XYZ file of N, CA and C in Angstrom:
528
model
N 195.211 -99.323 185.582
C 196.320 -100.158 185.234
C 196.319 -101.444 186.050
N 195.975 -101.346 187.326
C 195.902 -102.535 188.179
C 194.794 -103.453 187.681
N 193.674 -102.888 187.239
C 192.562 -103.693 186.732
C 192.974 -104.431 185.461
N 193.715 -103.789 184.590
C 194.181 -104.424 183.358
C 195.142 -105.559 183.685
N 196.019 -105.318 184.645
C 196.963 -106.341 185.062
C 196.219 -107.539 185.658
N 195.191 -107.304 186.444
C 194.393 -108.373 187.066
C 193.661 -109.187 185.993
N 193.134 -108.492 184.962
C 192.465 -109.206 183.875
C 193.470 -110.106 183.149
N 194.674 -109.598 182.919
C 195.707 -110.378 182.262
C 196.045 -111.623 183.078
N 196.221 -111.464 184.376
C 196.535 -112.587 185.273
C 195.386 -113.597 185.254
N 194.158 -113.123 185.283
C 192.997 -113.999 185.272
C 192.954 -114.811 183.977
N 193.171 -114.157 182.840
C 193.171 -114.851 181.543
C 194.300 -115.879 181.471
N 195.453 -115.511 181.968
C 196.585 -116.424 181.983
C 196.268 -117.651 182.843
N 195.635 -117.432 183.976
C 195.251 -118.540 184.854
C 194.239 -119.441 184.162
N 193.320 -118.852 183.417
C 192.323 -119.649 182.675
C 193.000 -120.505 181.608
N 193.931 -119.919 180.874
C 194.636 -120.657 179.825
C 195.434 -121.808 180.436
N 196.134 -121.543 181.517
C 196.922 -122.590 182.183
C 196.002 -123.691 182.690
N 194.880 -123.324 183.265
C 193.926 -124.326 183.753
C 193.422 -125.207 182.623
N 193.097 -124.594 181.484
C 192.597 -125.377 180.349
C 193.666 -126.311 179.816
N 194.902 -125.823 179.750
C 195.987 -126.671 179.260
C 196.212 -127.871 180.171
N 196.001 -127.679 181.448
C 196.165 -128.785 182.396
C 194.941 -129.688 182.422
N 193.763 -129.137 182.261
C 192.522 -129.888 182.393
C 192.200 -130.724 181.159
N 192.266 -130.163 179.965
C 191.847 -130.870 178.755
C 192.722 -132.063 178.395
N 194.045 -131.995 178.504
C 194.813 -133.213 178.211
C 194.439 -134.360 179.145
N 194.137 -134.066 180.385
C 193.695 -135.105 181.315
C 192.393 -135.735 180.877
N 191.494 -134.941 180.345
C 190.230 -135.478 179.851
C 190.459 -136.365 178.640
N 191.397 -135.997 177.769
C 191.658 -136.794 176.574
C 192.242 -138.147 176.940
N 193.107 -138.212 177.934
C 193.666 -139.487 178.371
C 192.554 -140.372 178.910
N 191.657 -139.802 179.701
C 190.552 -140.594 180.232
C 189.643 -141.082 179.123
N 189.425 -140.312 178.098
C 188.567 -140.736 176.998
C 189.166 -141.934 176.277
N 190.473 -141.973 176.138
C 191.114 -143.101 175.476
C 190.990 -144.375 176.305
N 190.927 -144.248 177.621
C 190.872 -145.412 178.479
C 189.444 -145.795 178.837
N 188.498 -145.084 178.341
C 187.108 -145.319 178.678
C 186.628 -146.681 178.193
N 185.914 -147.439 179.035
C 185.408 -148.729 178.600
C 184.338 -148.604 177.516
N 183.776 -147.408 177.346
C 182.778 -147.220 176.307
C 183.430 -147.145 174.928
N 184.719 -146.916 174.879
C 185.474 -146.849 173.633
C 186.590 -147.880 173.687
N 186.274 -149.183 173.481
C 187.288 -150.215 173.661
C 188.422 -150.150 172.655
N 188.201 -149.597 171.480
C 189.281 -149.483 170.504
C 189.945 -148.128 170.698
N 191.210 -148.165 170.990
C 191.923 -146.928 171.259
C 192.104 -146.132 169.976
N 192.179 -144.849 170.153
C 192.375 -143.951 169.025
C 193.733 -144.252 168.403
N 193.754 -144.371 167.089
C 195.017 -144.553 166.410
C 195.328 -145.969 165.983
N 194.703 -147.003 166.556
C 195.002 -148.367 166.141
C 194.211 -148.687 164.876
N 194.913 -149.172 163.878
C 194.309 -149.436 162.582
C 194.554 -150.890 162.199
N 193.489 -151.661 162.044
C 193.595 -153.074 161.712
C 194.201 -153.258 160.325
N 193.898 -152.375 159.403
C 194.483 -152.461 158.059
C 196.005 -152.321 158.134
N 196.487 -151.426 158.979
C 197.928 -151.262 159.177
C 198.522 -152.516 159.789
N 197.777 -153.125 160.720
C 198.230 -154.377 161.324
C 198.461 -155.437 160.250
N 197.465 -155.635 159.382
C 197.595 -156.671 158.350
C 198.672 -156.326 157.320
N 198.838 -155.058 157.022
C 199.892 -154.659 156.084
C 201.273 -154.970 156.665
N 201.471 -154.643 157.930
C 202.752 -154.918 158.582
C 202.956 -156.416 158.789
N 201.872 -157.102 159.098
C 201.948 -158.542 159.354
C 202.341 -159.306 158.095
N 202.015 -158.777 156.948
C 202.332 -159.455 155.691
C 203.767 -159.227 155.236
N 204.485 -158.346 155.928
C 205.869 -158.033 155.554
C 206.840 -158.624 156.565
N 208.091 -158.628 156.211
C 209.139 -159.127 157.108
C 209.973 -157.967 157.638
N 209.315 -157.005 158.258
C 209.978 -155.810 158.760
C 209.867 -155.769 160.285
N 210.969 -156.075 160.954
C 210.988 -156.118 162.413
C 210.624 -154.776 163.024
N 211.061 -153.695 162.411
C 210.750 -152.365 162.953
C 209.244 -152.105 162.961
N 208.561 -152.471 161.877
C 207.105 -152.288 161.829
C 206.416 -153.169 162.864
N 206.894 -154.394 163.015
C 206.298 -155.298 164.012
C 206.496 -154.742 165.414
N 207.693 -154.245 165.697
C 207.953 -153.650 167.010
C 207.083 -152.424 167.259
N 206.901 -151.607 166.229
C 206.057 -150.417 166.369
C 204.614 -150.821 166.682
N 204.120 -151.854 166.004
C 202.758 -152.314 166.276
C 202.633 -152.930 167.664
N 203.640 -153.667 168.095
C 203.620 -154.242 169.448
C 203.589 -153.130 170.500
N 204.355 -152.095 170.279
C 204.348 -150.949 171.194
C 202.976 -150.291 171.210
N 202.419 -150.104 170.030
C 201.092 -149.483 169.927
C 200.030 -150.337 170.630
N 200.116 -151.645 170.450
C 199.150 -152.533 171.102
C 199.260 -152.466 172.618
N 200.476 -152.337 173.133
C 200.659 -152.250 174.579
C 200.041 -150.996 175.161
N 199.862 -149.972 174.332
C 199.317 -148.702 174.798
C 197.822 -148.556 174.519
N 197.198 -149.605 173.991
C 195.786 -149.514 173.631
C 194.969 -150.562 174.374
N 193.687 -150.480 174.165
C 192.777 -151.463 174.760
C 191.912 -152.090 173.673
N 192.549 -152.526 172.604
C 191.860 -153.175 171.494
C 191.304 -154.508 171.995
N 190.042 -154.829 171.701
C 189.483 -156.100 172.164
C 190.286 -157.324 171.695
N 190.875 -157.256 170.520
C 191.638 -158.387 169.973
C 193.121 -158.278 170.311
N 193.457 -157.490 171.302
C 194.849 -157.208 171.643
C 195.677 -158.475 171.827
N 195.162 -159.421 172.577
C 195.914 -160.639 172.885
C 196.190 -161.463 171.618
N 195.207 -161.568 170.748
C 195.382 -162.319 169.502
C 196.365 -161.609 168.573
N 196.204 -160.293 168.410
C 197.110 -159.540 167.550
C 198.545 -159.612 168.079
N 198.684 -159.432 169.378
C 200.012 -159.457 169.973
C 200.655 -160.834 169.806
N 199.874 -161.884 170.032
C 200.403 -163.235 169.864
C 200.872 -163.491 168.449
N 200.069 -163.090 167.479
C 200.440 -163.281 166.074
C 201.692 -162.474 165.728
N 201.770 -161.243 166.214
C 202.944 -160.414 165.931
C 204.206 -161.001 166.560
N 204.087 -161.523 167.768
C 205.248 -162.116 168.426
C 205.747 -163.343 167.665
N 204.818 -164.173 167.186
C 205.227 -165.353 166.426
C 205.849 -164.950 165.090
N 205.289 -163.962 164.456
C 205.844 -163.465 163.197
C 207.250 -162.915 163.430
N 207.403 -162.144 164.490
C 208.702 -161.565 164.820
C 209.721 -162.661 165.138
N 209.287 -163.714 165.799
C 210.186 -164.816 166.133
C 210.826 -165.403 164.885
N 210.078 -165.474 163.813
C 210.609 -166.000 162.565
C 211.661 -165.117 161.930
N 211.762 -163.884 162.379
C 212.724 -162.948 161.805
C 213.996 -162.813 162.637
N 214.008 -163.432 163.814
C 215.191 -163.360 164.672
C 216.246 -164.357 164.215
N 217.483 -164.149 164.648
C 218.561 -165.041 164.212
C 218.945 -166.081 165.267
N 218.779 -165.793 166.531
C 219.177 -166.726 167.592
C 218.023 -167.693 167.896
N 218.333 -168.988 167.819
C 217.315 -170.026 167.985
C 216.619 -169.957 169.346
N 217.369 -169.693 170.387
C 216.787 -169.638 171.729
C 215.770 -168.494 171.846
N 216.132 -167.340 171.299
C 215.222 -166.184 171.317
C 213.990 -166.456 170.462
N 214.206 -167.081 169.309
C 213.092 -167.418 168.414
C 212.070 -168.277 169.137
N 212.565 -169.343 169.768
C 211.676 -170.291 170.436
C 210.928 -169.641 171.592
N 211.630 -168.852 172.390
C 210.999 -168.178 173.530
C 209.899 -167.223 173.067
N 210.207 -166.436 172.063
C 209.237 -165.465 171.543
C 208.060 -166.172 170.879
N 208.347 -167.235 170.135
C 207.282 -167.986 169.472
C 206.328 -168.593 170.496
N 206.871 -169.202 171.539
C 206.028 -169.813 172.574
C 205.156 -168.767 173.264
N 205.742 -167.623 173.543
C 204.985 -166.535 174.166
C 203.824 -166.098 173.278
N 204.103 -165.928 171.997
C 203.053 -165.540 171.051
C 201.987 -166.610 170.903
N 202.410 -167.864 170.832
C 201.458 -168.967 170.691
C 200.516 -169.027 171.894
N 201.059 -168.845 173.083
C 200.227 -168.857 174.299
C 199.181 -167.753 174.246
N 199.571 -166.571 173.803
C 198.627 -165.451 173.720
C 197.534 -165.706 172.684
N 197.928 -166.162 171.502
C 196.938 -166.410 170.449
C 196.005 -167.545 170.842
N 196.548 -168.616 171.385
C 195.706 -169.749 171.793
C 194.770 -169.356 172.936
N 195.236 -168.510 173.840
C 194.372 -168.031 174.933
C 193.213 -167.211 174.373
N 193.505 -166.372 173.387
C 192.451 -165.559 172.761
C 191.438 -166.456 172.055
N 191.914 -167.488 171.383
C 191.004 -168.411 170.688
C 190.174 -169.192 171.703
N 190.794 -169.579 172.799
C 190.062 -170.318 173.839
C 188.953 -169.458 174.453
N 189.240 -168.167 174.659
C 188.240 -167.245 175.206
C 187.097 -166.999 174.229
N 187.418 -166.968 172.937
C 186.423 -166.642 171.915
C 186.609 -167.565 170.702
N 186.203 -168.846 170.837
C 186.448 -169.815 169.764
C 185.684 -169.512 168.471
N 184.682 -168.667 168.532
C 183.916 -168.328 167.342
C 184.412 -167.056 166.661
N 185.544 -166.552 167.083
C 186.129 -165.388 166.429
C 186.998 -165.902 165.295
N 186.489 -165.797 164.080
C 187.161 -166.384 162.940
C 188.369 -165.572 162.474
N 188.465 -164.342 162.898
C 189.670 -163.568 162.605
C 190.856 -164.178 163.351
N 190.646 -164.584 164.597
C 191.710 -165.230 165.362
C 192.139 -166.522 164.671
N 191.159 -167.258 164.144
C 191.457 -168.504 163.429
C 192.270 -168.211 162.167
N 191.958 -167.102 161.514
C 192.710 -166.712 160.333
C 194.163 -166.407 160.700
N 194.374 -165.692 161.798
C 195.730 -165.400 162.242
C 196.488 -166.694 162.536
N 195.813 -167.629 163.202
C 196.462 -168.898 163.518
C 196.783 -169.677 162.242
N 195.863 -169.643 161.279
C 196.106 -170.334 160.010
C 197.348 -169.784 159.315
N 197.485 -168.475 159.277
C 198.652 -167.871 158.639
C 199.932 -168.375 159.306
N 199.940 -168.338 160.629
C 201.131 -168.763 161.367
C 201.393 -170.247 161.120
N 200.370 -171.089 161.295
C 200.573 -172.530 161.171
C 200.999 -172.933 159.763
N 200.499 -172.251 158.791
C 200.838 -172.598 157.416
C 202.281 -172.204 157.066
N 202.861 -171.284 157.820
C 204.184 -170.762 157.477
C 205.304 -171.112 158.447
N 205.007 -171.789 159.545
C 206.082 -172.150 160.482
C 206.754 -173.445 160.044
N 208.000 -173.627 160.427
C 208.676 -174.889 160.106
C 208.019 -176.062 160.847
N 208.116 -177.249 160.254
C 207.510 -178.451 160.853
C 208.059 -178.748 162.240
N 209.297 -178.407 162.467
C 209.944 -178.705 163.736
C 209.234 -178.048 164.922
N 208.534 -176.972 164.679
C 207.826 -176.244 165.740
C 206.603 -177.029 166.224
N 206.085 -177.888 165.365
C 204.910 -178.723 165.682
C 203.691 -177.868 166.046
N 203.407 -176.937 165.189
C 202.245 -176.053 165.376
C 201.486 -175.995 164.060
N 200.938 -177.138 163.673
C 200.233 -177.224 162.396
C 198.937 -178.030 162.508
N 198.474 -178.281 163.694
C 197.355 -179.211 163.875
C 195.978 -178.643 163.537
N 195.845 -177.348 163.341
C 194.526 -176.756 163.115
C 194.344 -176.177 161.720
N 195.244 -176.468 160.817
C 195.218 -175.839 159.498
C 193.925 -176.140 158.739
N 193.570 -177.393 158.618
C 192.365 -177.754 157.848
C 191.104 -177.219 158.509
N 191.023 -177.366 159.815
C 189.850 -176.889 160.562
C 189.687 -175.371 160.414
N 190.774 -174.639 160.611
C 190.710 -173.181 160.501
C 190.397 -172.740 159.079
N 190.968 -173.420 158.093
C 190.674 -173.092 156.698
C 189.202 -173.245 156.380
N 188.613 -174.347 156.847
C 187.183 -174.586 156.613
C 186.325 -173.530 157.308
N 186.692 -173.173 158.538
C 185.935 -172.146 159.274
C 186.030 -170.783 158.594
N 187.186 -170.463 158.088
C 187.374 -169.172 157.416
C 186.535 -169.117 156.133
N 186.559 -170.194 155.369
C 185.753 -170.215 154.134
C 184.265 -170.098 154.448
N 183.791 -170.795 155.475
C 182.355 -170.785 155.775
C 181.879 -169.492 156.431
N 182.783 -168.764 157.084
C 182.371 -167.552 157.807
C 182.877 -166.270 157.151
N 183.454 -166.374 155.994
C 184.088 -165.236 155.320
C 183.173 -164.018 155.241
N 181.938 -164.207 154.855
C 181.018 -163.069 154.649
C 180.618 -162.395 155.956
N 180.843 -163.048 157.088
C 180.504 -162.479 158.398
C 181.625 -161.590 158.940
N 182.789 -161.665 158.331
C 183.949 -160.928 158.828
C 183.941 -159.482 158.345
N 184.609 -158.595 159.078
C 184.698 -157.193 158.644
C 185.428 -157.077 157.303
N 185.111 -156.058 156.522
C 185.745 -155.885 155.204
C 187.275 -155.873 155.236
N 187.863 -155.296 156.258
C 189.330 -155.254 156.354
C 189.891 -156.667 156.460
N 189.248 -157.506 157.250
C 189.706 -158.888 157.416
C 189.441 -159.673 156.138
N 188.302 -159.421 155.492
C 188.023 -160.082 154.217
C 189.107 -159.771 153.193
N 189.528 -158.523 153.137
C 190.591 -158.131 152.203
C 191.891 -158.844 152.544
N 192.202 -158.930 153.833
C 193.423 -159.622 154.261
C 193.362 -161.101 153.867
N 192.191 -161.706 153.990
C 192.022 -163.108 153.600
C 192.218 -163.262 152.094
N 191.606 -162.385 151.319
C 191.779 -162.455 149.853
C 193.239 -162.291 149.461
N 193.911 -161.347 150.101
C 195.327 -161.126 149.801
C 196.163 -162.353 150.166
N 195.896 -162.906 151.332
C 196.669 -164.070 151.784
C 196.375 -165.306 150.932
N 195.148 -165.435 150.471
C 194.762 -166.623 149.706
C 195.557 -166.756 148.406
N 196.142 -165.669 147.942
C 196.940 -165.701 146.708
C 198.224 -166.511 146.876
N 198.702 -166.645 148.117
C 199.928 -167.403 148.378
C 199.701 -168.625 149.257
N 198.496 -168.807 149.754
C 198.179 -169.902 150.668
C 198.011 -171.233 149.930
N 198.337 -172.316 150.635
C 198.105 -173.653 150.091
C 196.740 -174.175 150.531
N 196.156 -173.561 151.533
C 194.872 -174.000 152.086
C 193.713 -173.169 151.534
N 193.895 -171.875 151.460
C 192.864 -170.981 150.964
C 193.175 -170.605 149.513
N 192.142 -170.579 148.697
C 192.305 -170.207 147.297
C 191.479 -168.956 147.007
N 191.960 -168.081 146.134
C 191.181 -166.887 145.790
C 189.785 -167.240 145.281
N 189.636 -168.371 144.630
C 188.322 -168.775 144.102
C 187.331 -169.088 145.225
N 187.832 -169.338 146.430
C 186.962 -169.616 147.578
C 186.176 -168.385 148.009
N 186.662 -167.203 147.607
C 186.066 -165.962 148.088
C 185.584 -165.124 146.935
């Protein structure tokens, strides 16, 4: 009977050890530099939410981005912040949030000027912000870069470009 009890205690200790050990390994795997895209972040979901005027979805994506190590994190976050700014009602909050987002997106573009997805995000924002914001100086340049580099972009981004081109004044569906 003592031997059976000892086996039970040993098995219980093994189960407890595994429950404590494996979740720790999973957290480390998500933070591993060998896997820069965190589990669960979906670019298609980003573009779907970005195309809508739903503050809750934007907030959920911002939260998700803060918990991940997506290489394009700064650009995505900047674009989401600017999009969210357009949905707020208080002018002071709008301006503060917009400036914060613009700084992040412009920093990402400065770090990687040949990333045409970042240029696409900037084009969307610049084409849709009010003139008073004075953030429209790169529309033609970004449009030309997007058209010339379209085939080099990932399929998800290509789809987002095609979808956006249906309402854009700069990009036309016939361009793609």
